[in-house]
Coordinates of C-alpha atoms in Angstrom, one line a residue:
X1180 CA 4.8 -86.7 -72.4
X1181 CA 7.7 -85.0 -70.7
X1182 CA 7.9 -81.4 -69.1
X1183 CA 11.4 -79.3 -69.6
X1184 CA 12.1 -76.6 -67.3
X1185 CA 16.2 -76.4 -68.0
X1186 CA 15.2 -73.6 -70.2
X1187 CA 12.0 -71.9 -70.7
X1188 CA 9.2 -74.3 -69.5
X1189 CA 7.2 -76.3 -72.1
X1190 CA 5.9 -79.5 -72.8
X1191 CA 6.8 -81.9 -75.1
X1192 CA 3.6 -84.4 -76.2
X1193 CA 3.4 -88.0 -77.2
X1194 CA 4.5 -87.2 -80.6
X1195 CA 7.5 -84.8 -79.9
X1196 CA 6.1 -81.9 -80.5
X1197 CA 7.1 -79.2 -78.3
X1198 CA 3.7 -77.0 -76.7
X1199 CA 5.3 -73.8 -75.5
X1200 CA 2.4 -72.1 -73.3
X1201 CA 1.7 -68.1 -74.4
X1202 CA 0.2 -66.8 -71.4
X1203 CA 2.6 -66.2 -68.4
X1204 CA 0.4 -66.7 -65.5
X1205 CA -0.3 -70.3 -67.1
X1206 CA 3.4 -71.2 -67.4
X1207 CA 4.1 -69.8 -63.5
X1208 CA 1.2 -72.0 -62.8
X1209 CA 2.8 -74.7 -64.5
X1210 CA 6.1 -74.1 -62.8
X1211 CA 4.8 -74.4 -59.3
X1212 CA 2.8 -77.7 -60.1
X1213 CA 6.2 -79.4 -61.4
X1214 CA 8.2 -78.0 -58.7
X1215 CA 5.6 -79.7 -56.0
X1216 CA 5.2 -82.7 -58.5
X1217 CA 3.1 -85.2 -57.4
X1218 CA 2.0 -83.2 -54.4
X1219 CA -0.9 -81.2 -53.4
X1220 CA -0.4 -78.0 -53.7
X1221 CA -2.9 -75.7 -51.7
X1222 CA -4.9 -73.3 -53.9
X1223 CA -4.2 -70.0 -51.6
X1224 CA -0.7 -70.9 -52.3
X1225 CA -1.1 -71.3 -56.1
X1226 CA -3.2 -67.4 -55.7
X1227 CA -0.5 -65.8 -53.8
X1228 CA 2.3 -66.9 -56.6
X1229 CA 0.5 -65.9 -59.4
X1230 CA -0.9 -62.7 -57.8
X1231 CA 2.0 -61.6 -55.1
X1232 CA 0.7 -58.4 -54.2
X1233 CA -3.2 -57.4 -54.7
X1234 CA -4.9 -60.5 -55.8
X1235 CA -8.3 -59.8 -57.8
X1236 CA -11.5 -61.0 -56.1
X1237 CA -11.6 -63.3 -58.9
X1238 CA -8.2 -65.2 -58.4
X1239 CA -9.5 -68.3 -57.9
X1240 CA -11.5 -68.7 -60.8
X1241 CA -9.0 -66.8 -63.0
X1242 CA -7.0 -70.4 -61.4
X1243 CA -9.4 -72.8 -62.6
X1244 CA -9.2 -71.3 -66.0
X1245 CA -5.7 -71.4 -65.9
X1246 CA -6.1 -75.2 -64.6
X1247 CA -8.4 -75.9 -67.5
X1248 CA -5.8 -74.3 -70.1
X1249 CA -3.3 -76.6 -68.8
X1250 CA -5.5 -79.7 -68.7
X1251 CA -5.7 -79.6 -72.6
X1252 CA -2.0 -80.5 -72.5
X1253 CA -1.7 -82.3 -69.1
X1254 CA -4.9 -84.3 -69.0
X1255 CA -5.7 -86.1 -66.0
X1256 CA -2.2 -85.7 -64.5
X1257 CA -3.4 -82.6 -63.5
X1258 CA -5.7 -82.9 -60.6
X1259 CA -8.4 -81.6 -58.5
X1260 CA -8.2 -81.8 -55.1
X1261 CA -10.4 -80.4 -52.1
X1262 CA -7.6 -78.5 -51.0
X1263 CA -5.4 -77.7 -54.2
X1264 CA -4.6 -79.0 -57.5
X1265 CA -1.8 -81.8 -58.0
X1266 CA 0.3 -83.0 -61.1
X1267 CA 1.5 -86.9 -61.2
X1268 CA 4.8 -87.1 -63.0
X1269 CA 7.1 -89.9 -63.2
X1270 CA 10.8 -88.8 -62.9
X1271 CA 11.3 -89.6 -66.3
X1272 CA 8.9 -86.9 -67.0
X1273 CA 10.6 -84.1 -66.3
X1274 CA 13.7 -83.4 -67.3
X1275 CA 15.2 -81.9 -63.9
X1276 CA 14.9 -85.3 -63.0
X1277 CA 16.5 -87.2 -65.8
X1278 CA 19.4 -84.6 -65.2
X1279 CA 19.8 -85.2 -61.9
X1280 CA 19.7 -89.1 -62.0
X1281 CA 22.3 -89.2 -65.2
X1282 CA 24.1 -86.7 -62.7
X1283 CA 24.3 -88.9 -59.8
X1284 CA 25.2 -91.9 -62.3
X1285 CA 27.9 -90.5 -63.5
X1286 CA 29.5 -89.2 -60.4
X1287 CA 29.3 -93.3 -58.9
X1288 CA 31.0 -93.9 -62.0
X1289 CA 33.8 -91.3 -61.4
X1290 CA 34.0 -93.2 -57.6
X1291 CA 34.0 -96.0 -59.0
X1292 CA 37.6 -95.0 -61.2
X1293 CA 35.9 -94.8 -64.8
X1294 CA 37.0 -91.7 -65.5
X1295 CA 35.6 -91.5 -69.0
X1296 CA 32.4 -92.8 -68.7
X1297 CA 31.7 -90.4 -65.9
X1298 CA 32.7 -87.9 -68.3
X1299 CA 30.8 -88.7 -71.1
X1300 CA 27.6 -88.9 -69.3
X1301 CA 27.8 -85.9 -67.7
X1302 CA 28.1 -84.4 -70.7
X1303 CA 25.3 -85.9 -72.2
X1304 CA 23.7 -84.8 -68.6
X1305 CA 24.5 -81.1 -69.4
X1306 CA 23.3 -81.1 -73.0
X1307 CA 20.0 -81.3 -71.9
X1308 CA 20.5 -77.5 -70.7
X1309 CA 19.0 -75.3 -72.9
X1310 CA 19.1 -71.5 -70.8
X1311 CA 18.8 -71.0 -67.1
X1312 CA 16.5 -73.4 -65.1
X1313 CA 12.5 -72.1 -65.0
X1314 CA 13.9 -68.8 -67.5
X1315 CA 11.1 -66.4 -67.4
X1316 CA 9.6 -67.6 -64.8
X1317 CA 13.0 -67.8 -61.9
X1318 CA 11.4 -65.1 -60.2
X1319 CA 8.2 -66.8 -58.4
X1320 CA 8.0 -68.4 -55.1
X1321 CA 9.2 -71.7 -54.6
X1322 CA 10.4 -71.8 -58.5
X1323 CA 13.0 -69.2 -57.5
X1324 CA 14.5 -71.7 -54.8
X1325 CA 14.2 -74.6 -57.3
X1326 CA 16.0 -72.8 -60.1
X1327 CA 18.3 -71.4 -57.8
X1328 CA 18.9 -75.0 -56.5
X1329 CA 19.5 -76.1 -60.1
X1330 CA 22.0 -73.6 -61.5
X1331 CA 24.2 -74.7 -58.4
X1332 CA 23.8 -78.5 -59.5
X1333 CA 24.6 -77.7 -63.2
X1334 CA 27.7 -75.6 -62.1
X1335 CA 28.5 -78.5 -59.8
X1336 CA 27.9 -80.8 -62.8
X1337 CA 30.3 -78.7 -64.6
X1338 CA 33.1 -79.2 -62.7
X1339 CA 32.4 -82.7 -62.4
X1340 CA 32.8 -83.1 -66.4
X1341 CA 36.3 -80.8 -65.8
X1342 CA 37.4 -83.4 -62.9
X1343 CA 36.2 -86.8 -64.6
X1344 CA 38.2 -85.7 -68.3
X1345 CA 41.2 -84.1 -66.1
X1346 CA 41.1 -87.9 -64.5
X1347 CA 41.0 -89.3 -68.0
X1348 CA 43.8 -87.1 -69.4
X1349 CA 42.2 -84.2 -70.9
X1350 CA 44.4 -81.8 -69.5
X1351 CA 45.1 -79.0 -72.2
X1352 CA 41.2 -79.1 -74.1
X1353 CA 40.2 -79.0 -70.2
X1354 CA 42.3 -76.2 -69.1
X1355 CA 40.8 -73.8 -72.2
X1356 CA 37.6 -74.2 -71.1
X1357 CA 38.0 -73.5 -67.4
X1358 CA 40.0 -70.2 -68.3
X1359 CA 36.6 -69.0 -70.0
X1360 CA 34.6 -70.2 -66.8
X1361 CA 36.9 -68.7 -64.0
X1362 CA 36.3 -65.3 -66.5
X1363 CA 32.2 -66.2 -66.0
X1364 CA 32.4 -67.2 -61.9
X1365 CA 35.4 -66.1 -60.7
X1366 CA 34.0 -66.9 -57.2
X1367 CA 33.7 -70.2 -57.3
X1368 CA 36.8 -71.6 -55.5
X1369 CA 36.6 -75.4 -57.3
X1370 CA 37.0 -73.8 -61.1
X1371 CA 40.4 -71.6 -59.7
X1372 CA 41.3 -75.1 -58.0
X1373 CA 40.6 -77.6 -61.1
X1374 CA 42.6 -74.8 -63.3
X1375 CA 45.5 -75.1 -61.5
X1376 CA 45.8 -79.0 -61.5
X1377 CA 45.0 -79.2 -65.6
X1378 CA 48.0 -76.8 -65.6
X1379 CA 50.4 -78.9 -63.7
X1380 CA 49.5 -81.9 -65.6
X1381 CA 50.0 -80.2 -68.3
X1382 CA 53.5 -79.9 -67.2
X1383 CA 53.0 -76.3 -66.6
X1384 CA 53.7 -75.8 -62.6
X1385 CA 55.0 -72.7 -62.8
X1386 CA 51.1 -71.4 -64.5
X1387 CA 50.1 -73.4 -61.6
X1388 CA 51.1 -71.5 -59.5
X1389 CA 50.3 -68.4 -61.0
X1390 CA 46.7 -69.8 -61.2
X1391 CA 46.8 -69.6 -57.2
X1392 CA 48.1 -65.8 -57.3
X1393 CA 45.5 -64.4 -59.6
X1394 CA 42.8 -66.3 -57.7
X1395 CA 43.8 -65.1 -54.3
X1396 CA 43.7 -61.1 -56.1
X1397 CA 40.2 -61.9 -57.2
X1398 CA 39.0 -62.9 -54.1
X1399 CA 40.4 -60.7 -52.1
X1400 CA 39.4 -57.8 -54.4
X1401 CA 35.8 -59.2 -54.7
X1402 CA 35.1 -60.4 -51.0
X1403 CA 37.7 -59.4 -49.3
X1404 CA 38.9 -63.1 -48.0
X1405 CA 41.9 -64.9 -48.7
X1406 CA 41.3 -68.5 -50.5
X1407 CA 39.9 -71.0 -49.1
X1408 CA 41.3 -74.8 -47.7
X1409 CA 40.8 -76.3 -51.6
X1410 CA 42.9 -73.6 -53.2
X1411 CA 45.6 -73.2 -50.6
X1412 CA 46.0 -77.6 -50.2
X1413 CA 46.3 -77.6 -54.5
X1414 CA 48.8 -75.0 -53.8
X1415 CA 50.7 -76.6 -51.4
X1416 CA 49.9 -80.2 -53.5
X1417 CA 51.4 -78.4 -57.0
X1418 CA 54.6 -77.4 -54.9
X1419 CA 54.9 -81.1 -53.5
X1420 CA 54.5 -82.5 -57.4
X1421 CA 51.4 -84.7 -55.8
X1422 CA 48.1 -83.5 -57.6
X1423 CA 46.6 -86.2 -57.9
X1424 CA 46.8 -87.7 -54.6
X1425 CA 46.2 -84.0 -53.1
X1426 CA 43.1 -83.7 -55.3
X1427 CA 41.9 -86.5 -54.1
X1428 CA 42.0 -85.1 -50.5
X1429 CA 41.1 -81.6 -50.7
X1430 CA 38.6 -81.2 -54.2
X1431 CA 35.7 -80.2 -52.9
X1432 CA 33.0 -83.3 -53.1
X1433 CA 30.4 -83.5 -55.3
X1434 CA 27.3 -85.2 -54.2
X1435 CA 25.6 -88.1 -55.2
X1436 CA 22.6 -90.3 -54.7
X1437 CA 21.6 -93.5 -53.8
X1438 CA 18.4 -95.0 -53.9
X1439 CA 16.4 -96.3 -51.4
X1440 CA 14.2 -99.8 -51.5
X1441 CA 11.2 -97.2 -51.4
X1442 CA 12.6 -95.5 -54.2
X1443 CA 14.0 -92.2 -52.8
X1444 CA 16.9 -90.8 -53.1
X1445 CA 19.5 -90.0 -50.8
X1446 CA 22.2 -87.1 -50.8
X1447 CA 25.6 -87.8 -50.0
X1448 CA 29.1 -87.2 -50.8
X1449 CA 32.7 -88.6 -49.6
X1450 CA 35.9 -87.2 -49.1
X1451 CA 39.2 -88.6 -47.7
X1452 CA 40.9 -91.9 -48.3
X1453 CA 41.3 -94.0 -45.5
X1454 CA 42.1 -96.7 -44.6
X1455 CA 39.2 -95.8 -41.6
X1456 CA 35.7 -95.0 -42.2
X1457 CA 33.5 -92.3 -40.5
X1458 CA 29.8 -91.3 -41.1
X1459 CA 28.4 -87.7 -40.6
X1460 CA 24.6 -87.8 -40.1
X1461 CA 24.3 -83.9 -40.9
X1462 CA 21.5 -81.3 -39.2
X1463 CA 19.1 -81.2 -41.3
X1464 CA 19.6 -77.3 -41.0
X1465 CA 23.2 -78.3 -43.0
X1466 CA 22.2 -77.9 -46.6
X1467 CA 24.6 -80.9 -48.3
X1468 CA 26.0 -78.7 -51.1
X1469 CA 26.9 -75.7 -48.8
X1470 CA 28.0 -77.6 -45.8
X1471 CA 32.2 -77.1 -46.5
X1472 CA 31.0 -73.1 -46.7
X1473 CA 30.6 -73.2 -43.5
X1474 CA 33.8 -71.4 -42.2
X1475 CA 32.9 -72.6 -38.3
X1476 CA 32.3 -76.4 -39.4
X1477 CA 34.6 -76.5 -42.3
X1478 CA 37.6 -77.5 -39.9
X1479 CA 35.7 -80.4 -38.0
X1480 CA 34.7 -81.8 -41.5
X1481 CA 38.7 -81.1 -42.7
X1482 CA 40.0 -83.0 -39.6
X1483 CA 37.5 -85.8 -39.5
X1484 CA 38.7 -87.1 -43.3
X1485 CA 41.9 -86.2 -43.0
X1486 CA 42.9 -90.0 -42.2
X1487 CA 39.3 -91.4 -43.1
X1488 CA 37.1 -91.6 -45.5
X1489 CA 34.4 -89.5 -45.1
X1490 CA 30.5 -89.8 -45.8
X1491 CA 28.2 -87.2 -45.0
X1492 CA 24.6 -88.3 -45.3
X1493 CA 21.7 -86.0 -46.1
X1494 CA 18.1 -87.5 -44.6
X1495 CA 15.3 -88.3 -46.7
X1496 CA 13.2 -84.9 -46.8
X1497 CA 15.7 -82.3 -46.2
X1498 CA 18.5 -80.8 -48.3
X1499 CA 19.0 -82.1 -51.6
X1500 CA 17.6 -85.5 -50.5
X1501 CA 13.8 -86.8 -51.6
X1502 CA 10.9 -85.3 -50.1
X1503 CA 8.4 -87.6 -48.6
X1504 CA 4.3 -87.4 -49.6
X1505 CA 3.7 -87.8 -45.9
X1506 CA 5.7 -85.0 -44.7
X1507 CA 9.0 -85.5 -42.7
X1508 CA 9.2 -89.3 -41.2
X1509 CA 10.2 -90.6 -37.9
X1510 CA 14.5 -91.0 -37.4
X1511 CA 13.8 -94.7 -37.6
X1512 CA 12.7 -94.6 -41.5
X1513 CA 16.1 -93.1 -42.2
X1514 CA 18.1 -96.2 -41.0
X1515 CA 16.9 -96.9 -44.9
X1516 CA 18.8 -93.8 -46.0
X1517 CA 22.1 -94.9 -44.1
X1518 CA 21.8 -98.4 -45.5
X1519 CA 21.7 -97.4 -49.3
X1520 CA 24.6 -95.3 -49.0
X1521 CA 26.8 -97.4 -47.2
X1522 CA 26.2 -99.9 -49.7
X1523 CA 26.9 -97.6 -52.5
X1524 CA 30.4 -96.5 -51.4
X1525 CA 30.8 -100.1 -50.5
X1526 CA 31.4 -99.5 -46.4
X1527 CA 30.5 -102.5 -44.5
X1528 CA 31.2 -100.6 -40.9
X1529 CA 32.6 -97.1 -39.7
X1530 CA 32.6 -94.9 -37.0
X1531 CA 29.3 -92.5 -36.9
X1532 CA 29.2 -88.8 -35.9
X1533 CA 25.5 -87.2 -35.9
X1534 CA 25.1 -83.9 -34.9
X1535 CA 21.6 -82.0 -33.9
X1536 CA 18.6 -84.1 -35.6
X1537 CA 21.2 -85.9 -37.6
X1538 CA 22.5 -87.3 -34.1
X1539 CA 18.7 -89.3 -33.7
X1540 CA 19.3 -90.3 -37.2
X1541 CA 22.5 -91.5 -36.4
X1542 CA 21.0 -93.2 -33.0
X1543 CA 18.1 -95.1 -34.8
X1544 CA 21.0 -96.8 -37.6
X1545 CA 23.3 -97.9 -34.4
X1546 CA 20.2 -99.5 -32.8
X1547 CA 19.1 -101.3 -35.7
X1548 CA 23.0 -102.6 -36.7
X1549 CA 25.3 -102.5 -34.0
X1550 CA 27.2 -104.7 -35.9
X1551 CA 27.7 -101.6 -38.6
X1552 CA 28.7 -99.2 -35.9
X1553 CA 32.0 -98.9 -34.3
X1554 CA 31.7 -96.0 -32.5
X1555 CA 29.4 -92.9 -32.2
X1556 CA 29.6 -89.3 -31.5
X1557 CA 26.8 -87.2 -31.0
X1558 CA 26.8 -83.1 -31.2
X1559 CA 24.1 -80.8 -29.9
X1560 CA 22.3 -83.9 -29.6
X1561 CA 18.9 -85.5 -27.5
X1562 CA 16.5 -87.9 -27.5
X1563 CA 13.6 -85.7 -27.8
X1564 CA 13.8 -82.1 -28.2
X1565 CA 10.2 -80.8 -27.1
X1566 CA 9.1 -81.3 -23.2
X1567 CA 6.7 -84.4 -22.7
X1568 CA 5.7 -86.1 -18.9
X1569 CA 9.0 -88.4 -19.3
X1570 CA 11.1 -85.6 -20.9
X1571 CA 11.0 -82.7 -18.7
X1572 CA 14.3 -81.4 -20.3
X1573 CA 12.9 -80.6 -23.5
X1574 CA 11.6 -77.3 -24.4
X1575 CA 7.5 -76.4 -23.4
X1576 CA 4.8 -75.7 -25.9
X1577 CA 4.9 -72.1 -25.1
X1578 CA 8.6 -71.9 -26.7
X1579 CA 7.9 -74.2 -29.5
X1580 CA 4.9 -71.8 -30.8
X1581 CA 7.2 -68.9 -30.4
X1582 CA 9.5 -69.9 -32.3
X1583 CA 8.2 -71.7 -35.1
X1584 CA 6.1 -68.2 -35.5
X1585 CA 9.5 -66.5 -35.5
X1586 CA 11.1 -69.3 -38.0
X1587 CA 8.5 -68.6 -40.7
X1588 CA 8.7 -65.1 -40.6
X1589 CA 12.3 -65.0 -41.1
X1590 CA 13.3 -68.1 -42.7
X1591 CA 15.8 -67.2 -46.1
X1592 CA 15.4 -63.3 -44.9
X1593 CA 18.7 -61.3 -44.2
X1594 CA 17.8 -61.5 -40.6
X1595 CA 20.3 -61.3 -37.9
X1596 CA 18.7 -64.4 -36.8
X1597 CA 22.3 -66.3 -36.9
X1598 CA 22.4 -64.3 -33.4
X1599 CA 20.1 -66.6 -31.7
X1600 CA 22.1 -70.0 -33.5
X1601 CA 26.0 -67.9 -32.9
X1602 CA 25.2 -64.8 -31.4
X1603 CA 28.9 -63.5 -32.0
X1604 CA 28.1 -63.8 -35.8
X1605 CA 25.0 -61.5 -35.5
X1606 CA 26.0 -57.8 -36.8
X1607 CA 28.6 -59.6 -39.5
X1608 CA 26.9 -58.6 -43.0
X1609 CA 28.4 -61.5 -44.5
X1610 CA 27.6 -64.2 -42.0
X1611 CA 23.8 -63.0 -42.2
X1612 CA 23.9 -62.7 -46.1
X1613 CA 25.7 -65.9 -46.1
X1614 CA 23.2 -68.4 -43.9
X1615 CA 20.3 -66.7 -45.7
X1616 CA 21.5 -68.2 -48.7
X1617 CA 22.3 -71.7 -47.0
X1618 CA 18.2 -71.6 -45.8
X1619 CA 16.9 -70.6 -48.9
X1620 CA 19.0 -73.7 -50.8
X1621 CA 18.0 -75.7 -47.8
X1622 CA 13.8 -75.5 -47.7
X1623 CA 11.3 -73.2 -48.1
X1624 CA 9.8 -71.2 -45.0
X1625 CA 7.0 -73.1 -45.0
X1626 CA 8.6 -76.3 -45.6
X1627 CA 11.3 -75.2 -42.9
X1628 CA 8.2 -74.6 -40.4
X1629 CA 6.9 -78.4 -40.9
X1630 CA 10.6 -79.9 -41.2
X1631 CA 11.0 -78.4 -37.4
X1632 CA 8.1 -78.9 -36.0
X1633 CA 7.7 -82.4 -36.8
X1634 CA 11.0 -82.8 -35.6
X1635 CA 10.8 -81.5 -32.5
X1636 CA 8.6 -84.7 -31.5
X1637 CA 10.5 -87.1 -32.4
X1638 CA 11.9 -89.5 -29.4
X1639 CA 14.0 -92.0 -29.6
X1640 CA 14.7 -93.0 -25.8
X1641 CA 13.0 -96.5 -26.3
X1642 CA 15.7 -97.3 -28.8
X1643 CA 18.8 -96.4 -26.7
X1644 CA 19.4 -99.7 -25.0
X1645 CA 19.9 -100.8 -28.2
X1646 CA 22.6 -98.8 -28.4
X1647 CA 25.7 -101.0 -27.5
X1648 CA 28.9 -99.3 -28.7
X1649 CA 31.1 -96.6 -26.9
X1650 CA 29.6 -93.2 -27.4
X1651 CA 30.5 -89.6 -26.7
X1652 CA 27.4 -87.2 -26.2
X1653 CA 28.8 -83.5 -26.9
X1654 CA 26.8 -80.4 -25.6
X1655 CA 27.3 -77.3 -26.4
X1656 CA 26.7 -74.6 -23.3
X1657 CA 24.2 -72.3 -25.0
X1658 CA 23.3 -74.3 -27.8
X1659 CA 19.0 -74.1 -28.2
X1660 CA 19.3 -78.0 -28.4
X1661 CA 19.8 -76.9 -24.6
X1662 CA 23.0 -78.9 -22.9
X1663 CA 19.8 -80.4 -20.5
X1664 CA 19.1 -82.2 -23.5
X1665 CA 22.7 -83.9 -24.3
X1666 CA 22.9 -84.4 -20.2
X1667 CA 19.3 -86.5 -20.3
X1668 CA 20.6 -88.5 -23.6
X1669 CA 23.5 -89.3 -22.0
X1670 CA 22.3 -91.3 -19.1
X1671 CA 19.7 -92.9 -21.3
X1672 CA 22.9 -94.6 -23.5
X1673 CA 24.3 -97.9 -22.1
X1674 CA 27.8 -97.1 -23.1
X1675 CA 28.2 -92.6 -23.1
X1676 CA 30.2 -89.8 -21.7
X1677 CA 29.3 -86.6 -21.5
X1678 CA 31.2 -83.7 -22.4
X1679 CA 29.6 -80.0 -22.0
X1680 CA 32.3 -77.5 -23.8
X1681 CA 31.6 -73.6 -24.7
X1682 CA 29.6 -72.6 -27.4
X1683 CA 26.2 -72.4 -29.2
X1684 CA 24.6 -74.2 -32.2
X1685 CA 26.9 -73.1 -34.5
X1686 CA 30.2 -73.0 -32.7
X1687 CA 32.9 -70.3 -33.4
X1688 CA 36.3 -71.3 -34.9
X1689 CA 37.6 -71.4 -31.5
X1690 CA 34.8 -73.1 -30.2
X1691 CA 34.9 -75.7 -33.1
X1692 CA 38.6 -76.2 -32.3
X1693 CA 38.1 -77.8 -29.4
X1694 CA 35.0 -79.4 -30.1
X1695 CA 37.1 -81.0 -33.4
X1696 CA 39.7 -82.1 -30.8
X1697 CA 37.1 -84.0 -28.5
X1698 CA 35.5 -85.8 -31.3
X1699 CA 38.3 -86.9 -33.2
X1700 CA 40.3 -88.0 -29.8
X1701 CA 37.5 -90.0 -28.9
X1702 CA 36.8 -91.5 -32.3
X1703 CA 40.7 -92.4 -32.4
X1704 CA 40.6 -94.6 -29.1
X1705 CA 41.2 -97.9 -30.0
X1706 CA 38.7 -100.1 -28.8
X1707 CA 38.6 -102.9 -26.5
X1708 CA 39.1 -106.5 -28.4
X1709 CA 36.2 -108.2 -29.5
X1710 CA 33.4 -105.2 -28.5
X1711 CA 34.4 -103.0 -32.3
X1712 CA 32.8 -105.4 -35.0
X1713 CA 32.0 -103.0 -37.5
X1714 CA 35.7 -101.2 -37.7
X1715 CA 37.3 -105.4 -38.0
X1716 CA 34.2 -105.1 -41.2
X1717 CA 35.3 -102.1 -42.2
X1718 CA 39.4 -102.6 -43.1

């Protein structure tokens, strides 16, 4: 049995046969259950998605009918629970999944240099698309951040195919299709950038360059902003007769997944060739997808791989990683996570940046292989982010309350809320508009609620004298992390200096600037012989 929802959601039995469900309640129902697959979903939940606005007095056993409707196709993968109803399905059974492991396949193949098979099973991948993801149904709850989630994987998929045939010489067929798609999103930066190198290698550099012109009109006419770092570098790459090798710095990455020995799987993506290595053990805040959208980060991440190879690392349970059955786990389950994906791209050692929760993440791996890790920078970061007996620094229970109340009332909203992470981004329509959209492709409000809260617990002091290679602790002034925080995890670190520069969670250009020019300073410093094993493993 398999369940499709890249189209209108149905079921497909034993025998083939496709069940397509008549009632539209049943196939909401339906959608909810698969997007929270083989998890309990609470029944006052299930109620409020099926009846958003004036539930009947008999909504719950409107839901067992439903659930018995359903069972007649489902059978006992759909389950009762005290608290809610789950449905067990294997990856294989549902056909999001399939797509996104053939997906992630293919995009280790086009690492890996085969070109053509990456591009072949991509497509493959993408004929498994019949419509939009969830159609009919796009519009309910947490289906609506789930198909929202999926059309940006399929356009990313899209241009993968256009990057893996370009790669393989498919330059003119290539460039006819992504005329038609520019037409379609005329927004999205990558197709206006992938059009202009099929058009150089088709020996056409003057189109080229026209390409770049009638992009920059759009965007300008549409958003009002001048192109972005991927356009102007293919610009500047097409003028230097260098596409290839510029593509292969400035594209913007696709990411990929490994899997974990527990079976999860982990979001990443590289960028940058060498010949160092550096690791970015993101906030889990930093959806994985959206993070080079980010006009205040997108220069640190530009500067970090602009003589590295870079590897940004999504945890298990946030982002476009796995979630967990147990909820979000402790930083020390993640050195996993780090471990599969340095084995994937083939990185023996590197340099390690981890910024907010990504920075205990980051921590936990340099404790448990200090032989891996050169060198470690740490941003907004602490060992524990609540107060406790032994961490006064944190913040108190009185704060925590508040604002996890305020988090799940405005979570994915077009709040001004960025005023409290960047307050000078606060009455900017487009920055509010903007990390709305990043939240909403990031978690759900309740799942962002849990995410944080459990986070706010975790400590990893015990683990810091395990921490034996040189390591910058960054605060920022008036970030919520509190600079207390970075001070305390500082003197908790064998090997650390501390450095308290201007700024709040998310830093301002200006601000990133010169927290871009501590970082990568301190990450250039060549080591003293014999204490750097993991950069000798690395080259």
């Amino acid at each position: 049995m398999r369940v499709r929802v890249l189209g209108p959601i149905d079921i497909v039995d034993d025998l083939g046969q496709v069940v397509s469900l008549s009632a539209r309640k049943e196939r909401v129902l339906l959608a909810t259950l698969v997007c929270r697959a083989n998890r309990i979903v609470d029944v006052d939940l299930l109620v409020d998605v099926l009846w958003p606005e004036h539930p009947p007095r008999t909504a719950r056993k409107t839901l067992q009918t439903y659930v018995l409707h359903l069972r007649r196709h489902l059978g006992d993968r759909l389950e009762h629970h005290p608290d809610g109803y789950r449905l067990r399905l294997a990856p294989e059974e549902i056909d999001a999944s399939t797509f996104e492991q053939a997906v992630s396949s293919a995009r280790l193949q086009l690492l890996r240099g085969d070109a053509e098979a990456a591009a072949s099973q991509l497509h493959d991948a993408l004929s498994a698309w019949r419509g939009d993801a969830y159609n009919g149904v796009s519009d309910h709850g947490l289906v609506a951040v789930e198909a929202i989630r999926l059309h940006e994987l399929r356009a990313s998929a899209v241009e993968d195919e256009i990057d893996a045939r370009l790669t393989a010489g498919d330059h003119r067929a290539a460039a006819a299709e992504l005329e038609s798609l520019v037409i379609a999103e005329p927004l999205r930066e990558r197709l206006w950038t992938l059009l202009m190198r099929a058009r150089f290698l088709d020996g056409r550099q003057a189109d080229a360059l026209r390409v770049f012109q009638q992009a920059r009109e759009v965007l300008i006419e549409e958003v009002g902003l001048e192109p972005g770092p991927e356009l102007r570098a293919m610009e500047a790459a097409v003028l230097d007769g260098d596409v290839e090798r510029g593509a292969a710095r400035v594209t913007t990455p696709s990411t990929q997944y490994a899997t974990t020995a527990d079976g999860l799987r982990i979001g990443y993506w590289t960028r940058g060739i060498g010949p160092d290595e550096v690791v970015l053990c993101a906030e889990w805040t930093f959806n994985l997808d959206l993070l080079l959208e980010l006009d205040e980060i997108r220069p640190f991440i530009d500067e970090l791989c602009r003589t590295r190879r870079l590897t940004v690392i999504q945890r298990r349970g946030t982002g476009v990683s796995d979630r967990e059955p147990a909820g979000l786990s402790d930083p020390r389950e993640c050195v996993a996570d780090i471990e599969a994906v340095l084995d994937a791209v083939g990185c023996r050692g590197a340099a390690f940046v981890g910024w907010g929760h990504g920075g205990q993440v980051a921590l936990a791996f340099a404790a448990a292989h200090p032989e891996r890790v050169s060198r470690l920078a740490i941003i907004n970061g602490y060992a524990r982010l609540s107060a406790s007996p032994e961490h006064p620094d944190g913040h108190p229970p009185t704060v925590i309350d508040a604002f996890l109340g305020f988090l799940g009332e405005v979570w994915g909203r077009p709040f001004p809320k960025v005023g409290i992470l960047a307050p000078e981004m606060a009455d900017d329509p487009k920055h509010i508009a903007r990390y709305s959209r990043l939240e909403r492709l990031t978690a759900t409000p309740e799942e962002a609620v849990e995410i944080q809260r459990r986070a706010l617990d975790f400590d990893v002091s015990d683990l810091l004298p395990e921490v034996r290679c040189p390591t910058l602790v960054v605060g920022l002034e008036h970030s919520v992390t509190l600079p207390a925080n970075a001070a305390a995890l500082a003197r908790l670190l064998p090997d650390a200096r501390l450095v308290i520069l201007a700024g709040h969670f998310i830093p301002t250009r200006d601000e990133t600037t010169a927290l871009t020019s501590a970082v990568v300073d301190f990450l250039a410093t060549t080591p003293e012989v014999g204490d750097d094993p993991a950069r000798a493993a690395a080259r």
